[in-house]
Structure formats: structure tokens, C-alpha cells
């Protein structure tokens, strides 16, 4: 049992992402973390998070993409309410996934927001800003 779950750690994000593996859960729909940005030689600052919780958050983001991916976002999609417990826009949603992501971000001082397409102002992805580690 990992007793460090929930405790803040200093994480070197790039090596963490290089080792991260997601196991697909939805048949015929497979998303992967795009690791093309990892080819830089620039040193990134350490982030303050928790490795177990960071894995959980990435798993939840990709699982949500698998379950709910659609080329069009509903006109009445409410970006802010999408992070509220119980809010979902389709029959297969529980309203817990994005709520848990916001919960983890709040716990570790990170910020999560929808990133919008400048052409049509529809959400196209999540942007997570992590808190820098003080170590």
C-alpha cells in the first residue's frame, strides 16, 4: 500500500510523463498522451503534486476523452459547471470525472480550465497549470 497518496511531492514532470502508461478502457476508442513536447532539452521546474494522484488525474482525463469524444460540443455545454459533481451532458456520464480532476487540482494548488478554439469559442481541451515545487 502506498501511504504517500495525497501527500505533496516534488515531481519532475517530463520523466514522469515519459513513464506514464494508460490502459484503454473503452473498446474501439484509444487515446494516448501526446508526448511530442518531451523531446526538448529545456529543463522544466519541478511541480508540487502527488505521483499517485497525478496518474489518477491523467487516467481520468483520457478515460473521459474515450467515453465522451465527439467532434461537436453541445451548444448548451457549460464549461464551468462541467467541473461540478453530478453535471453531465450525455446519458453515459456520471458527472464525477471532471469534478475529481478539479478536486485534485484544488488540493495541490493547480488550476484547470477549458482551452477554447479561437475560431468558434468551443472547448477543445483542458489546460492544467501546476504549482511549482519549492524544493
PDB file of C-alpha atoms in Angstrom:
ATOM      1  CA  UNK A   1       0.000   0.000   0.000  1.00  0.00           C
ATOM      2  CA  UNK A   2       1.304   3.429  -0.939  1.00  0.00           C
ATOM      3  CA  UNK A   3       0.953   5.665   2.117  1.00  0.00           C
ATOM      4  CA  UNK A   4       2.074   8.742   0.201  1.00  0.00           C
ATOM      5  CA  UNK A   5      -1.208   9.192  -1.693  1.00  0.00           C
ATOM      6  CA  UNK A   6      -2.421  12.693  -1.039  1.00  0.00           C
ATOM      7  CA  UNK A   7       0.927  13.990   0.227  1.00  0.00           C
ATOM      8  CA  UNK A   8       2.615  16.715  -1.813  1.00  0.00           C
ATOM      9  CA  UNK A   9       5.780  15.675  -3.628  1.00  0.00           C
ATOM     10  CA  UNK A  10       8.219  17.433  -5.921  1.00  0.00           C
ATOM     11  CA  UNK A  11       7.725  15.844  -9.332  1.00  0.00           C
ATOM     12  CA  UNK A  12       9.930  16.207 -12.384  1.00  0.00           C
ATOM     13  CA  UNK A  13       7.014  16.195 -14.824  1.00  0.00           C
ATOM     14  CA  UNK A  14       8.852  15.239 -18.025  1.00  0.00           C
ATOM     15  CA  UNK A  15      10.355  11.947 -16.733  1.00  0.00           C
ATOM     16  CA  UNK A  16       7.035  11.235 -15.008  1.00  0.00           C
ATOM     17  CA  UNK A  17       5.135  11.599 -18.291  1.00  0.00           C
ATOM     18  CA  UNK A  18       7.717   9.526 -20.156  1.00  0.00           C
ATOM     19  CA  UNK A  19       6.984   6.599 -17.791  1.00  0.00           C
ATOM     20  CA  UNK A  20       3.216   7.140 -17.645  1.00  0.00           C
ATOM     21  CA  UNK A  21       1.156   4.391 -19.295  1.00  0.00           C
ATOM     22  CA  UNK A  22      -2.600   4.423 -19.800  1.00  0.00           C
ATOM     23  CA  UNK A  23      -4.592   1.224 -20.190  1.00  0.00           C
ATOM     24  CA  UNK A  24      -7.546   1.794 -22.563  1.00  0.00           C
ATOM     25  CA  UNK A  25     -10.947   1.099 -21.012  1.00  0.00           C
ATOM     26  CA  UNK A  26     -13.342   1.782 -23.891  1.00  0.00           C
ATOM     27  CA  UNK A  27     -13.359  -0.734 -26.767  1.00  0.00           C
ATOM     28  CA  UNK A  28     -12.541   0.660 -30.214  1.00  0.00           C
ATOM     29  CA  UNK A  29     -11.564   4.058 -28.809  1.00  0.00           C
ATOM     30  CA  UNK A  30      -7.987   4.626 -27.803  1.00  0.00           C
ATOM     31  CA  UNK A  31      -6.430   7.930 -26.811  1.00  0.00           C
ATOM     32  CA  UNK A  32      -2.816   8.472 -25.828  1.00  0.00           C
ATOM     33  CA  UNK A  33      -0.970  11.256 -24.117  1.00  0.00           C
ATOM     34  CA  UNK A  34       0.894  13.187 -26.815  1.00  0.00           C
ATOM     35  CA  UNK A  35       4.494  13.171 -25.668  1.00  0.00           C
ATOM     36  CA  UNK A  36       5.984  15.150 -28.565  1.00  0.00           C
ATOM     37  CA  UNK A  37       6.794  18.101 -26.286  1.00  0.00           C
ATOM     38  CA  UNK A  38       9.098  15.850 -24.295  1.00  0.00           C
ATOM     39  CA  UNK A  39      11.822  15.997 -26.930  1.00  0.00           C
ATOM     40  CA  UNK A  40      13.037  19.396 -25.707  1.00  0.00           C
ATOM     41  CA  UNK A  41      16.302  19.691 -23.813  1.00  0.00           C
ATOM     42  CA  UNK A  42      14.966  22.578 -21.749  1.00  0.00           C
ATOM     43  CA  UNK A  43      14.830  21.879 -18.006  1.00  0.00           C
ATOM     44  CA  UNK A  44      11.343  22.322 -16.603  1.00  0.00           C
ATOM     45  CA  UNK A  45      10.749  23.284 -12.971  1.00  0.00           C
ATOM     46  CA  UNK A  46       9.562  20.636 -10.545  1.00  0.00           C
ATOM     47  CA  UNK A  47       5.829  20.661  -9.834  1.00  0.00           C
ATOM     48  CA  UNK A  48       4.105  20.237  -6.470  1.00  0.00           C
ATOM     49  CA  UNK A  49       1.652  17.358  -6.769  1.00  0.00           C
ATOM     50  CA  UNK A  50       1.494  13.679  -5.858  1.00  0.00           C
ATOM     51  CA  UNK A  51       2.572  10.905  -8.256  1.00  0.00           C
ATOM     52  CA  UNK A  52      -0.344   8.592  -7.463  1.00  0.00           C
ATOM     53  CA  UNK A  53      -2.878  11.386  -7.740  1.00  0.00           C
ATOM     54  CA  UNK A  54      -1.250  12.724 -10.911  1.00  0.00           C
ATOM     55  CA  UNK A  55      -1.597   9.281 -12.511  1.00  0.00           C
ATOM     56  CA  UNK A  56      -5.233   9.165 -11.373  1.00  0.00           C
ATOM     57  CA  UNK A  57      -5.876  12.575 -12.914  1.00  0.00           C
ATOM     58  CA  UNK A  58      -4.277  11.666 -16.257  1.00  0.00           C
ATOM     59  CA  UNK A  59      -6.201   8.367 -16.298  1.00  0.00           C
ATOM     60  CA  UNK A  60      -9.459  10.239 -15.682  1.00  0.00           C
ATOM     61  CA  UNK A  61      -8.776  12.828 -18.395  1.00  0.00           C
ATOM     62  CA  UNK A  62      -8.006  10.176 -21.021  1.00  0.00           C
ATOM     63  CA  UNK A  63     -10.896   7.941 -19.908  1.00  0.00           C
ATOM     64  CA  UNK A  64     -13.269  10.915 -20.241  1.00  0.00           C
ATOM     65  CA  UNK A  65     -11.930  11.570 -23.732  1.00  0.00           C
ATOM     66  CA  UNK A  66     -12.555   7.928 -24.649  1.00  0.00           C
ATOM     67  CA  UNK A  67     -16.102   7.934 -23.254  1.00  0.00           C
ATOM     68  CA  UNK A  68     -17.285  11.311 -24.405  1.00  0.00           C
ATOM     69  CA  UNK A  69     -15.304  12.181 -27.503  1.00  0.00           C
ATOM     70  CA  UNK A  70     -17.426  13.712 -30.187  1.00  0.00           C
ATOM     71  CA  UNK A  71     -16.368  16.096 -32.943  1.00  0.00           C
ATOM     72  CA  UNK A  72     -19.049  18.592 -31.873  1.00  0.00           C
ATOM     73  CA  UNK A  73     -19.640  20.054 -28.439  1.00  0.00           C
ATOM     74  CA  UNK A  74     -23.291  20.632 -27.490  1.00  0.00           C
ATOM     75  CA  UNK A  75     -24.360  24.277 -27.822  1.00  0.00           C
ATOM     76  CA  UNK A  76     -25.531  24.319 -24.214  1.00  0.00           C
ATOM     77  CA  UNK A  77     -22.283  22.883 -22.794  1.00  0.00           C
ATOM     78  CA  UNK A  78     -21.447  24.797 -19.614  1.00  0.00           C
ATOM     79  CA  UNK A  79     -17.668  24.872 -19.155  1.00  0.00           C
ATOM     80  CA  UNK A  80     -17.689  25.932 -15.505  1.00  0.00           C
ATOM     81  CA  UNK A  81     -20.489  23.576 -14.463  1.00  0.00           C
ATOM     82  CA  UNK A  82     -18.653  20.687 -16.151  1.00  0.00           C
ATOM     83  CA  UNK A  83     -16.409  20.577 -13.062  1.00  0.00           C
ATOM     84  CA  UNK A  84     -19.361  20.342 -10.636  1.00  0.00           C
ATOM     85  CA  UNK A  85     -20.229  16.959  -9.107  1.00  0.00           C
ATOM     86  CA  UNK A  86     -23.113  15.343 -10.957  1.00  0.00           C
ATOM     87  CA  UNK A  87     -23.057  17.591 -14.031  1.00  0.00           C
ATOM     88  CA  UNK A  88     -23.006  15.646 -17.303  1.00  0.00           C
ATOM     89  CA  UNK A  89     -24.287  16.231 -20.807  1.00  0.00           C
ATOM     90  CA  UNK A  90     -24.855  12.689 -22.019  1.00  0.00           C
ATOM     91  CA  UNK A  91     -26.581   9.542 -20.840  1.00  0.00           C
ATOM     92  CA  UNK A  92     -23.295   7.742 -20.157  1.00  0.00           C
ATOM     93  CA  UNK A  93     -21.907  10.477 -17.882  1.00  0.00           C
ATOM     94  CA  UNK A  94     -21.833  10.369 -14.100  1.00  0.00           C
ATOM     95  CA  UNK A  95     -20.608  13.891 -13.520  1.00  0.00           C
ATOM     96  CA  UNK A  96     -17.739  12.638 -11.376  1.00  0.00           C
ATOM     97  CA  UNK A  97     -14.744  12.646 -13.759  1.00  0.00           C
ATOM     98  CA  UNK A  98     -14.097  16.348 -14.264  1.00  0.00           C
ATOM     99  CA  UNK A  99     -15.252  17.003 -10.712  1.00  0.00           C
ATOM    100  CA  UNK A 100     -12.462  14.701  -9.457  1.00  0.00           C
ATOM    101  CA  UNK A 101      -9.921  16.416 -11.719  1.00  0.00           C
ATOM    102  CA  UNK A 102     -10.892  19.833 -10.287  1.00  0.00           C
ATOM    103  CA  UNK A 103     -10.788  18.373  -6.782  1.00  0.00           C
ATOM    104  CA  UNK A 104      -7.221  17.102  -7.271  1.00  0.00           C
ATOM    105  CA  UNK A 105      -6.086  20.364  -8.844  1.00  0.00           C
ATOM    106  CA  UNK A 106      -7.547  22.359  -5.954  1.00  0.00           C
ATOM    107  CA  UNK A 107      -5.896  20.048  -3.424  1.00  0.00           C
ATOM    108  CA  UNK A 108      -2.432  20.537  -4.925  1.00  0.00           C
ATOM    109  CA  UNK A 109      -2.672  24.202  -5.919  1.00  0.00           C
ATOM    110  CA  UNK A 110      -3.038  23.551  -9.647  1.00  0.00           C
ATOM    111  CA  UNK A 111      -5.572  25.234 -11.905  1.00  0.00           C
ATOM    112  CA  UNK A 112      -7.649  23.503 -14.574  1.00  0.00           C
ATOM    113  CA  UNK A 113      -9.625  25.372 -17.234  1.00  0.00           C
ATOM    114  CA  UNK A 114     -11.064  24.637 -20.626  1.00  0.00           C
ATOM    115  CA  UNK A 115      -8.968  25.805 -23.550  1.00  0.00           C
ATOM    116  CA  UNK A 116     -11.078  27.228 -26.362  1.00  0.00           C
ATOM    117  CA  UNK A 117     -10.684  27.301 -30.117  1.00  0.00           C
ATOM    118  CA  UNK A 118     -10.289  30.970 -31.070  1.00  0.00           C
ATOM    119  CA  UNK A 119     -12.349  30.444 -34.235  1.00  0.00           C
ATOM    120  CA  UNK A 120     -15.554  29.193 -32.658  1.00  0.00           C
ATOM    121  CA  UNK A 121     -15.036  29.553 -28.885  1.00  0.00           C
ATOM    122  CA  UNK A 122     -15.868  25.899 -28.263  1.00  0.00           C
ATOM    123  CA  UNK A 123     -13.791  23.983 -25.698  1.00  0.00           C
ATOM    124  CA  UNK A 124     -11.102  21.872 -27.334  1.00  0.00           C
ATOM    125  CA  UNK A 125      -9.087  20.679 -24.365  1.00  0.00           C
ATOM    126  CA  UNK A 126      -8.144  21.051 -20.741  1.00  0.00           C
ATOM    127  CA  UNK A 127      -5.277  23.275 -19.688  1.00  0.00           C
ATOM    128  CA  UNK A 128      -3.701  22.427 -16.330  1.00  0.00           C
ATOM    129  CA  UNK A 129      -1.328  24.876 -14.693  1.00  0.00           C
ATOM    130  CA  UNK A 130       0.668  23.220 -11.933  1.00  0.00           C
ATOM    131  CA  UNK A 131       2.097  24.909  -8.867  1.00  0.00           C
ATOM    132  CA  UNK A 132       5.904  24.959  -8.805  1.00  0.00           C
ATOM    133  CA  UNK A 133       7.595  22.926  -6.127  1.00  0.00           C
ATOM    134  CA  UNK A 134       9.557  24.861  -3.538  1.00  0.00           C
ATOM    135  CA  UNK A 135      12.215  22.116  -3.409  1.00  0.00           C
TER     136      UNK A 135
END
